[in-house]
Short mmCIF file of C-alpha atoms in Angstrom, two decimals:
data_model
loop_
_atom_site.label_atom_id
_atom_site.label_comp_id
_atom_site.label_asym_id
_atom_site.label_seq_id
_atom_site.Cartn_x
_atom_site.Cartn_y
_atom_site.Cartn_z
CA ILE A 47 -19.67 -25.46 -13.84
CA ARG A 48 -19.88 -26.73 -10.31
CA ASN A 49 -23.21 -24.95 -9.76
CA ALA A 50 -24.63 -25.59 -13.27
CA ALA A 51 -27.79 -27.69 -13.59
CA ASN A 52 -26.45 -29.31 -16.75
CA ARG A 53 -23.03 -29.98 -15.30
CA GLU A 54 -22.75 -33.62 -16.62
CA HIS A 55 -23.64 -32.47 -20.12
CA ILE A 56 -20.92 -29.78 -19.97
CA LEU A 57 -18.31 -32.30 -18.77
CA PHE A 58 -19.30 -34.80 -21.53
CA ARG A 59 -18.97 -32.14 -24.23
CA LEU A 60 -15.62 -30.93 -22.90
CA GLU A 61 -14.17 -34.39 -22.81
CA ALA A 62 -15.57 -35.39 -26.16
CA GLU A 63 -14.26 -32.28 -27.93
CA THR A 64 -10.84 -31.99 -26.18
CA GLY A 65 -10.03 -35.54 -25.26
CA LEU A 66 -9.17 -34.30 -21.78
CA PRO A 67 -10.89 -35.55 -18.64
CA VAL A 68 -12.13 -32.62 -16.45
CA GLU A 69 -12.22 -32.79 -12.70
CA ILE A 70 -14.73 -30.58 -10.88
CA ILE A 71 -13.34 -29.73 -7.45
CA THR A 72 -15.57 -28.91 -4.47
CA GLY A 73 -15.92 -25.43 -3.11
CA VAL A 74 -13.88 -26.37 -0.02
CA GLN A 75 -11.12 -27.75 -2.21
CA GLU A 76 -11.06 -24.52 -4.14
CA ALA A 77 -10.84 -22.54 -0.90
CA SER A 78 -7.97 -24.78 0.38
CA TYR A 79 -5.98 -24.37 -2.89
CA GLY A 80 -6.48 -20.66 -2.74
CA PHE A 81 -5.29 -20.56 0.89
CA LEU A 82 -2.25 -22.61 0.06
CA GLY A 83 -1.28 -20.25 -2.82
CA MET A 84 -1.75 -17.22 -0.54
CA ILE A 85 0.08 -18.59 2.57
CA ASN A 86 3.03 -19.65 0.46
CA SER A 87 3.51 -16.13 -0.97
CA MET A 88 2.87 -13.87 2.11
CA ASN A 89 4.32 -13.48 5.57
CA ILE A 90 1.02 -13.34 7.52
CA ASN A 91 -0.14 -15.44 10.46
CA ASP A 92 -3.88 -14.70 10.98
CA GLY A 93 -6.68 -13.39 8.82
CA PHE A 94 -9.58 -13.97 6.51
CA LEU A 95 -9.22 -14.92 2.91
CA ILE A 96 -11.69 -14.25 0.12
CA ASP A 97 -11.69 -15.33 -3.47
CA ILE A 98 -14.45 -13.75 -5.61
CA GLY A 99 -14.99 -15.69 -8.78
CA GLY A 100 -17.58 -15.35 -11.48
CA GLY A 101 -20.06 -17.81 -10.00
CA SER A 102 -18.78 -18.58 -6.50
CA THR A 103 -17.09 -16.82 -3.60
CA GLU A 104 -14.77 -18.71 -1.26
CA VAL A 105 -14.20 -17.40 2.31
CA SER A 106 -11.66 -18.84 4.70
CA LEU A 107 -10.36 -18.17 8.24
CA PHE A 108 -6.75 -18.90 9.05
CA LYS A 109 -4.86 -18.67 12.31
CA ASP A 110 -1.18 -19.30 12.98
CA ARG A 111 -0.78 -19.89 9.22
CA THR A 112 -3.25 -22.83 9.45
CA LEU A 113 -6.61 -23.07 7.65
CA MET A 114 -9.32 -23.18 10.33
CA GLN A 115 -12.65 -22.75 8.42
CA ALA A 116 -13.69 -22.58 4.77
CA VAL A 117 -16.88 -22.22 2.81
CA SER A 118 -17.88 -21.69 -0.81
CA PHE A 119 -20.93 -19.49 -1.49
CA PRO A 120 -22.81 -20.10 -4.76
CA PHE A 121 -22.60 -16.49 -5.98
CA GLY A 122 -19.93 -14.39 -7.66
CA CYS A 123 -19.36 -11.11 -9.43
CA VAL A 124 -20.74 -12.33 -12.79
CA SER A 125 -23.88 -14.03 -11.41
CA LEU A 126 -24.69 -11.07 -9.18
CA THR A 127 -24.08 -8.60 -11.99
CA LYS A 128 -26.73 -10.33 -14.12
CA ARG A 129 -29.12 -10.51 -11.19
CA PHE A 130 -28.88 -7.05 -9.63
CA THR A 131 -27.41 -4.48 -12.07
CA GLN A 132 -29.49 -2.35 -14.39
CA GLY A 133 -27.78 -1.28 -17.60
CA GLY A 134 -24.46 -1.88 -15.96
CA GLN A 135 -25.35 0.39 -13.08
CA LEU A 136 -26.11 -0.43 -9.41
CA PRO A 137 -28.47 2.24 -8.06
CA ASP A 138 -29.11 2.69 -4.38
CA ASP A 139 -32.14 0.37 -4.14
CA ARG A 140 -30.39 -2.40 -5.99
CA LEU A 141 -27.23 -1.98 -3.96
CA GLN A 142 -29.25 -2.38 -0.76
CA ALA A 143 -30.99 -5.43 -2.20
CA LEU A 144 -27.59 -6.93 -3.11
CA GLU A 145 -26.03 -6.21 0.31
CA HIS A 146 -29.06 -7.75 2.01
CA PHE A 147 -28.82 -10.82 -0.18
CA ILE A 148 -25.11 -11.33 0.66
CA GLU A 149 -25.68 -10.82 4.34
CA LYS A 150 -28.48 -13.35 4.36
CA GLU A 151 -26.43 -15.96 2.40
CA VAL A 152 -23.44 -15.71 4.82
CA ARG A 153 -25.60 -15.67 8.01
CA SER A 154 -25.46 -19.47 8.34
CA GLU A 155 -21.62 -19.37 8.72
CA SER A 156 -21.44 -17.89 12.17
CA TRP A 157 -17.67 -18.25 12.45
CA ILE A 158 -17.29 -15.38 9.94
CA ARG A 159 -18.51 -12.99 12.65
CA HIS A 160 -16.42 -14.32 15.53
CA SER A 161 -12.89 -13.12 14.70
CA PRO A 162 -13.04 -9.33 14.47
CA GLY A 163 -9.91 -7.20 13.86
CA LEU A 164 -8.18 -9.45 11.37
CA PRO A 165 -7.07 -8.41 7.90
CA LEU A 166 -9.06 -9.50 4.85
CA VAL A 167 -6.77 -10.94 2.23
CA GLY A 168 -8.22 -11.07 -1.29
CA ILE A 169 -7.21 -13.28 -4.18
CA GLY A 170 -8.68 -13.40 -7.67
CA GLY A 171 -9.49 -10.95 -10.41
CA THR A 172 -11.91 -8.63 -8.53
CA VAL A 173 -9.48 -7.82 -5.74
CA ARG A 174 -6.51 -7.49 -8.07
CA ALA A 175 -8.57 -5.07 -10.24
CA LEU A 176 -9.45 -3.02 -7.19
CA GLY A 177 -5.82 -2.85 -6.14
CA LYS A 178 -4.65 -1.71 -9.55
CA VAL A 179 -7.34 0.98 -9.77
CA HIS A 180 -6.47 2.16 -6.21
CA GLN A 181 -2.76 2.35 -7.08
CA ALA A 182 -3.51 4.32 -10.28
CA VAL A 183 -5.85 6.73 -8.47
CA THR A 184 -3.38 7.34 -5.60
CA ARG A 185 -0.33 7.37 -7.92
CA TYR A 186 1.32 4.67 -5.84
CA PRO A 187 5.07 4.59 -6.64
CA PHE A 188 5.65 0.83 -6.44
CA GLU A 189 4.75 -1.35 -9.43
CA SER A 190 3.31 -4.42 -7.70
CA PHE A 191 -0.17 -5.14 -6.42
CA HIS A 192 0.85 -8.32 -4.51
CA ASN A 193 0.81 -7.61 -0.75
CA TYR A 194 -0.74 -4.12 -1.31
CA SER A 195 -2.79 -2.82 1.62
CA MET A 196 -5.88 -0.65 1.51
CA THR A 197 -7.88 0.92 4.24
CA ASP A 198 -11.65 0.67 4.58
CA GLU A 199 -12.09 4.37 4.08
CA SER A 200 -10.09 4.60 0.86
CA THR A 201 -11.79 1.44 -0.55
CA GLU A 202 -15.25 2.92 0.22
CA ASP A 203 -14.33 6.16 -1.56
CA LEU A 204 -13.11 4.23 -4.63
CA PHE A 205 -16.22 2.00 -4.66
CA HIS A 206 -18.56 5.03 -4.76
CA LEU A 207 -16.42 6.63 -7.42
CA LEU A 208 -16.73 3.52 -9.62
CA ARG A 209 -20.39 3.06 -8.86
CA GLY A 210 -21.21 6.64 -9.85
CA GLN A 211 -19.66 6.36 -13.27
CA PRO A 212 -21.59 5.14 -16.36
CA LEU A 213 -19.94 2.29 -18.20
CA ASP A 214 -18.52 4.50 -20.97
CA LYS A 215 -16.72 6.70 -18.42
CA ARG A 216 -15.82 3.83 -16.05
CA ASN A 217 -14.08 2.30 -18.97
CA LYS A 218 -11.52 5.18 -18.88
CA ILE A 219 -10.55 4.89 -15.18
CA PRO A 220 -6.81 4.14 -14.94
CA GLY A 221 -5.94 0.62 -13.96
CA LEU A 222 -9.33 -0.95 -14.79
CA SER A 223 -9.31 -3.42 -17.60
CA LYS A 224 -12.18 -3.37 -20.15
CA ASP A 225 -13.36 -6.93 -19.30
CA ARG A 226 -14.11 -5.88 -15.70
CA VAL A 227 -15.92 -2.59 -16.30
CA ASP A 228 -19.35 -4.10 -15.85
CA ILE A 229 -18.65 -6.62 -13.11
CA ILE A 230 -16.22 -4.65 -10.84
CA VAL A 231 -18.96 -2.80 -8.76
CA PRO A 232 -20.90 -5.94 -7.77
CA GLY A 233 -17.58 -7.68 -7.10
CA ILE A 234 -16.49 -4.96 -4.73
CA THR A 235 -19.94 -5.02 -3.11
CA ILE A 236 -19.32 -8.66 -2.19
CA LEU A 237 -15.90 -7.76 -0.80
CA ARG A 238 -16.96 -4.75 1.30
CA THR A 239 -20.16 -6.47 2.63
CA LEU A 240 -18.19 -9.41 3.93
CA TYR A 241 -15.58 -6.97 5.25
CA LYS A 242 -18.21 -5.34 7.37
CA VAL A 243 -19.67 -8.71 8.58
CA MET A 244 -16.17 -9.77 9.63
CA GLU A 245 -15.33 -6.40 11.14
CA ALA A 246 -11.91 -6.75 9.48
CA SER A 247 -9.04 -4.32 10.08
CA HIS A 248 -7.94 -3.63 6.53
CA TYR A 249 -7.64 -5.09 3.02
CA ILE A 250 -4.63 -6.88 1.51
CA VAL A 251 -4.28 -7.83 -2.12
CA CYS A 252 -2.60 -11.09 -2.88
CA GLY A 253 -1.25 -11.81 -6.39
CA SER A 254 -1.10 -15.59 -5.92
CA GLY A 255 -4.04 -17.91 -5.63
CA LEU A 256 -5.72 -21.05 -6.92
CA ARG A 257 -3.24 -22.12 -9.54
CA ASP A 258 -0.28 -21.53 -7.14
CA GLY A 259 -1.96 -23.69 -4.47
CA LEU A 260 -2.65 -26.41 -6.99
CA PHE A 261 1.06 -26.43 -8.02
CA PHE A 262 2.32 -26.73 -4.40
CA SER A 263 -0.32 -29.36 -3.62
CA THR A 264 0.60 -31.57 -6.60
CA ARG A 265 4.39 -30.89 -6.67
CA PHE A 266 4.98 -31.28 -2.92
CA PRO A 267 2.07 -33.45 -1.74
CA GLU A 268 3.74 -34.47 1.56
CA ARG A 269 4.55 -30.88 2.66
CA PRO A 270 2.81 -28.35 0.36
CA LYS A 271 2.98 -25.48 2.87
CA LEU A 272 6.32 -23.65 3.09
CA ASP A 273 8.03 -23.23 6.40
CA ASN A 274 9.74 -19.97 5.46
CA VAL A 275 8.16 -18.01 2.58
CA LEU A 276 10.95 -15.45 2.32
CA SER A 277 13.84 -17.90 2.38
CA TYR A 278 12.17 -20.02 -0.35
CA SER A 279 11.55 -16.94 -2.57
CA VAL A 280 15.10 -15.52 -2.06
CA ASN A 281 16.80 -18.87 -2.78
CA ASN A 282 14.67 -19.22 -5.93
CA LEU A 283 15.71 -15.78 -7.11
CA ALA A 284 19.37 -16.45 -6.37
CA ALA A 285 19.17 -19.70 -8.34
CA LEU A 286 17.91 -17.85 -11.38
CA HIS A 287 21.20 -15.87 -11.49
CA PRO A 288 24.09 -18.44 -11.33
CA GLU A 289 26.61 -15.82 -12.57
CA ALA A 290 27.08 -14.86 -8.88
CA PRO A 291 29.80 -17.17 -7.37
CA ARG A 292 28.03 -19.34 -4.85
CA GLN A 293 30.86 -19.91 -2.32
CA HIS A 294 31.67 -16.19 -2.25
CA MET A 295 27.99 -15.31 -1.80
CA ALA A 296 27.70 -17.75 1.04
CA GLN A 297 30.81 -16.32 2.73
CA VAL A 298 29.53 -12.80 2.42
CA ASN A 299 26.17 -13.75 3.79
CA ARG A 300 27.76 -15.48 6.83
CA THR A 301 30.13 -12.54 7.51
CA ALA A 302 27.40 -9.90 7.16
CA LEU A 303 25.18 -11.66 9.71
CA GLN A 304 28.15 -12.21 12.02
CA LEU A 305 29.00 -8.51 11.85
CA PHE A 306 25.33 -7.55 12.52
CA ASP A 307 25.11 -9.92 15.53
CA ALA A 308 28.34 -8.50 17.02
CA MET A 309 27.21 -4.89 16.67
CA GLN A 310 23.45 -4.64 16.73
CA SER A 311 23.13 -4.57 20.49
CA ARG A 312 24.61 -1.07 20.64
CA TYR A 313 22.11 0.32 18.14
CA SER A 314 18.29 0.38 17.88
CA PHE A 315 17.22 -1.56 14.82
CA PRO A 316 13.75 -2.84 13.84
CA GLU A 317 13.13 -6.48 14.62
CA GLN A 318 13.24 -7.46 10.95
CA ALA A 319 16.63 -5.74 10.26
CA ARG A 320 18.67 -9.02 10.42
CA SER A 321 16.28 -10.59 7.95
CA TRP A 322 16.68 -7.60 5.59
CA LEU A 323 20.46 -7.92 5.69
CA ASP A 324 20.20 -11.68 5.19
CA THR A 325 18.11 -11.14 2.04
CA ALA A 326 20.36 -8.36 0.72
CA SER A 327 23.59 -10.25 1.29
CA THR A 328 22.18 -13.42 -0.49
CA LEU A 329 21.16 -11.45 -3.54
CA TYR A 330 23.68 -8.56 -3.77
CA ARG A 331 25.46 -9.89 -6.88
CA ILE A 332 22.44 -11.07 -9.00
CA GLY A 333 22.78 -7.94 -11.14
CA ALA A 334 26.05 -9.44 -12.59
CA SER A 335 23.86 -11.45 -14.90
CA ILE A 336 23.12 -8.25 -16.71
CA ASP A 337 26.37 -6.30 -16.37
CA TYR A 338 29.31 -7.44 -14.22
CA TYR A 339 30.86 -3.95 -13.92
CA GLU A 340 27.58 -2.20 -12.91
CA TYR A 341 25.93 -5.04 -11.07
CA ASN A 342 24.79 -2.76 -8.20
CA LYS A 343 22.17 -0.86 -10.15
CA HIS A 344 20.95 -4.00 -11.91
CA THR A 345 20.71 -5.80 -8.61
CA PHE A 346 18.37 -3.03 -7.34
CA TYR A 347 16.24 -3.25 -10.46
CA LEU A 348 15.96 -7.07 -10.39
CA MET A 349 15.05 -7.15 -6.70
CA VAL A 350 12.41 -4.46 -6.97
CA ASN A 351 10.77 -6.11 -9.99
CA SER A 352 11.04 -9.80 -8.92
CA HIS A 353 8.19 -9.91 -6.39
CA ILE A 354 10.13 -11.29 -3.41
CA ASN A 355 7.49 -13.13 -1.42
CA GLY A 356 7.40 -12.56 2.32
CA LEU A 357 8.35 -8.89 2.07
CA SER A 358 6.15 -5.79 2.06
CA HIS A 359 6.72 -3.24 -0.71
CA ARG A 360 8.66 -1.07 1.75
CA GLU A 361 10.80 -4.00 2.88
CA THR A 362 11.50 -4.98 -0.79
CA LEU A 363 12.81 -1.40 -1.39
CA LEU A 364 14.91 -1.53 1.77
CA CYS A 365 16.49 -4.88 0.87
CA ALA A 366 17.19 -3.78 -2.72
CA ALA A 367 18.85 -0.56 -1.49
CA ILE A 368 20.96 -2.44 1.06
CA ALA A 369 22.04 -4.95 -1.55
CA SER A 370 23.05 -2.25 -4.02
CA TYR A 371 24.49 0.18 -1.50
CA LYS A 372 27.30 2.48 -2.52
CA SER A 373 26.77 5.73 -0.56
CA ARG A 374 24.17 7.49 1.47
CA ASN A 375 23.63 10.09 -1.26
CA ARG A 376 22.82 7.35 -3.74
CA VAL A 377 20.31 5.93 -1.25
CA ARG A 378 18.63 9.36 -1.01
CA GLN A 379 18.38 9.45 -4.81
CA GLN A 380 16.78 5.97 -4.87
CA ALA A 381 14.34 6.88 -2.08
CA ALA A 382 13.18 10.11 -3.78
CA VAL A 383 11.62 8.00 -6.50
CA TYR A 384 9.55 5.96 -3.97
CA LYS A 385 8.30 8.59 -1.54
CA PRO A 386 6.51 8.25 0.82
CA LEU A 387 7.27 4.52 1.05
CA VAL A 388 10.84 5.14 2.16
CA SER A 389 11.37 7.59 5.04
CA ASP A 390 14.43 9.38 6.38
CA GLU A 391 14.64 6.74 9.18
CA ASP A 392 14.67 4.11 6.45
CA ILE A 393 17.57 5.85 4.67
CA ALA A 394 19.60 5.69 7.90
CA ILE A 395 18.88 1.97 8.28
CA ILE A 396 19.75 1.25 4.65
CA SER A 397 23.01 3.14 4.97
CA MET A 398 24.06 1.35 8.08
CA LEU A 399 23.18 -2.14 6.90
CA GLY A 400 24.46 -1.40 3.39
CA SER A 401 27.84 -0.36 4.84
CA LEU A 402 27.93 -3.55 6.85
CA LEU A 403 27.28 -5.55 3.72
CA GLN A 404 30.04 -3.65 1.95
CA LEU A 405 32.45 -4.51 4.84
CA ALA A 406 31.49 -8.22 4.50
CA ILE A 407 32.24 -8.07 0.79
CA ALA A 408 35.56 -6.43 1.45
CA LEU A 409 36.50 -9.26 3.85
CA ASP A 410 36.31 -11.69 0.91
CA ARG A 411 37.39 -9.26 -1.79
CA SER A 412 39.67 -11.93 -3.36
CA GLU A 413 36.66 -14.26 -3.50
CA THR A 414 38.82 -17.16 -2.19
CA GLN A 415 37.17 -17.48 1.25
CA ALA A 416 40.65 -16.91 2.72
CA ILE A 417 39.25 -16.06 6.14
CA GLY A 418 38.08 -19.24 7.79
CA ARG A 419 37.16 -17.82 11.13
CA LEU A 420 36.68 -14.17 12.17
CA ALA A 421 36.65 -12.68 15.69
CA ILE A 422 34.90 -9.32 16.10
CA GLU A 423 35.30 -6.80 18.89
CA GLN A 424 34.27 -3.13 19.12
CA ALA A 425 36.56 -1.09 21.42
CA ASP A 426 38.51 2.15 21.64
CA GLY A 427 36.77 3.60 18.59
CA LYS A 428 37.68 0.72 16.41
CA LEU A 429 36.00 -2.38 15.08
CA HIS A 430 38.69 -5.02 15.56
CA LEU A 431 38.41 -7.80 12.95
CA ARG A 432 40.84 -10.60 13.81
CA ALA A 433 41.23 -13.45 11.32
CA VAL A 434 41.73 -16.30 13.72
CA MET A 435 41.97 -18.78 10.88
CA ALA A 436 43.06 -17.57 7.46
CA GLU A 437 45.18 -18.37 4.40
CA GLY A 438 47.80 -15.88 3.37
CA SER A 439 48.43 -12.28 4.47
CA LEU A 440 45.07 -10.97 3.40
CA ILE A 441 46.66 -7.97 1.66
CA VAL A 442 43.69 -7.48 -0.77
CA GLU A 443 41.11 -7.76 2.02
CA ARG A 444 43.02 -5.35 4.29
CA LYS A 445 43.28 -2.73 1.53
CA GLU A 446 39.56 -2.98 0.90
CA VAL A 447 38.70 -2.64 4.57
CA ASP A 448 40.99 0.39 4.90
CA ALA A 449 39.24 2.02 1.89
CA LEU A 450 35.89 1.66 3.58
CA ALA A 451 37.04 2.88 6.98
CA VAL A 452 36.26 6.58 6.77
CA ASP A 453 32.64 6.14 5.45
CA PHE A 454 32.08 3.25 7.86
CA ARG A 455 33.04 5.42 10.82
CA LYS A 456 30.58 8.17 9.79
CA LEU A 457 27.78 5.62 10.03
CA TRP A 458 28.84 3.30 12.90
CA GLY A 459 31.21 5.58 14.94
CA CYS A 460 34.17 3.24 14.70
CA TYR A 461 36.98 2.38 12.27
CA PRO A 462 37.16 -1.20 10.95
CA VAL A 463 40.65 -2.76 11.21
CA LEU A 464 41.52 -6.18 9.81
CA TYR A 465 44.33 -8.13 11.53
CA PRO A 466 45.94 -11.17 9.92
CA PRO A 467 46.32 -14.38 11.96
CA ASP A 468 49.90 -13.73 13.00
CA TYR A 469 49.00 -10.38 14.68
CA ARG A 470 50.48 -9.93 18.18
#
C-alpha cells in the first residue's frame, strides 16, 4: 500500500468499510520495528538484517546491538515474481536480469558494501520458508527455525534445487507451504544477491519480526530494547508455571551458581556454562505443572519446545538436559535423539552441571530455605559444605547430599559433605 499509486483511495475504502483508521508507516519505520523484534529475541551483537516482503525489502545494519543504518527498497518477492518469472519459472536469462536489477537498486546505499564478514539475519516469510525447507531436506533434529543458521553453500544448493523444479513438483518439497511455491525462488534471489553484495558470513533465520517490534515499541515506549534477552525470556517462561515454589527455586538458583563459582576454576568450562546453569536452575521445576512426580521429563519437553530466546538450538538442548538431569546414561539417551547437535563433550558438560544442580536442590530438599549462608571449600578429596547460618539440624538435606555423593564424585572427583552450623 505504501508504494501504491492509488494509496489514498485504498485507505479511504479501508476506513469506510471497517471503521478503523489505518496508519501507513514509512519504510524506515518498518525496518526499525523489524530490528527491534529481532534484537529482542536473539543474542547477537553485529550483523545485517533483511526483511523480504511482498512489495518491499528492508535492509538494516546493526552494531553493538544498535541500529546504525536502514533502508526500504520498493521491491519484494511478489512484485519481482510478477515482473521476472515465466510460468512460475526463473530461467537463466531472467535470473541474471533479476540479479542485475537488484544490484542496481541497492548500489546507491554504499554502506551495505562496507561491513563484510557479518551474519545476515532474515525475518519474514521468505526466510522462514527457506529455513523450514532446509531443515526438512537435511532432516534437522530440532523443531524450531528461530535462530537457525545456514551456510552460503547449502543455501545455494537449495536455491538451485527449488529453481530447477516445475511448480507441480516444487509443491511437494517438504517444508514448503503451497502459498509460497511460486514466490519462493525470486524471494531467495533477493536474499542471496544481497548476501553477495554484503559479503556476509552466513545466514540466520529469525522467527520474530515486525509485529514483535511493534509490541515492544508501544508497550515499553521509554525502553523498548531489552538489556538481557535470555533473562527476560527465562523469567517469562518461569512465570507461566507458578506451580514451582518461587522461594525454593530462587534458593536453588543462588546455591547452584555459588557452587559453580567455587569449583569452576579447577575445570575447563565454556564461557557460557554459568549462564546455562543459571537458566537450568531457574526452570528445573516447570514440568511440575504437568506432573509433579515426573517433572524432570516434562521440564525437558517444555524447555525444548518453548523457544527460549537468547539461546542457540544446541544451548537450548544443553539447558533442558541440565535442568532435567538424573544420570549420565539418561543424558546419552536424550542426546541420541538430537545428534549431531549434542556431542560427547556436551554430554560431559551436561552431566557435571546437572549434578551440580542436583546438589543445589538437595541443599534445600525440605524447601524451607533452612540454610541461610553456605561456605564451600574443596580439599582432601571432599567438597566441604558448611552451613554457617542455618535453622535446625538439616537432617533431610544431609541425607540427600549423602545419597548424591557417589555419583557426584565420579563426575567431580570429590565427595560432597554437608556440615550443620554447630560442627567443630
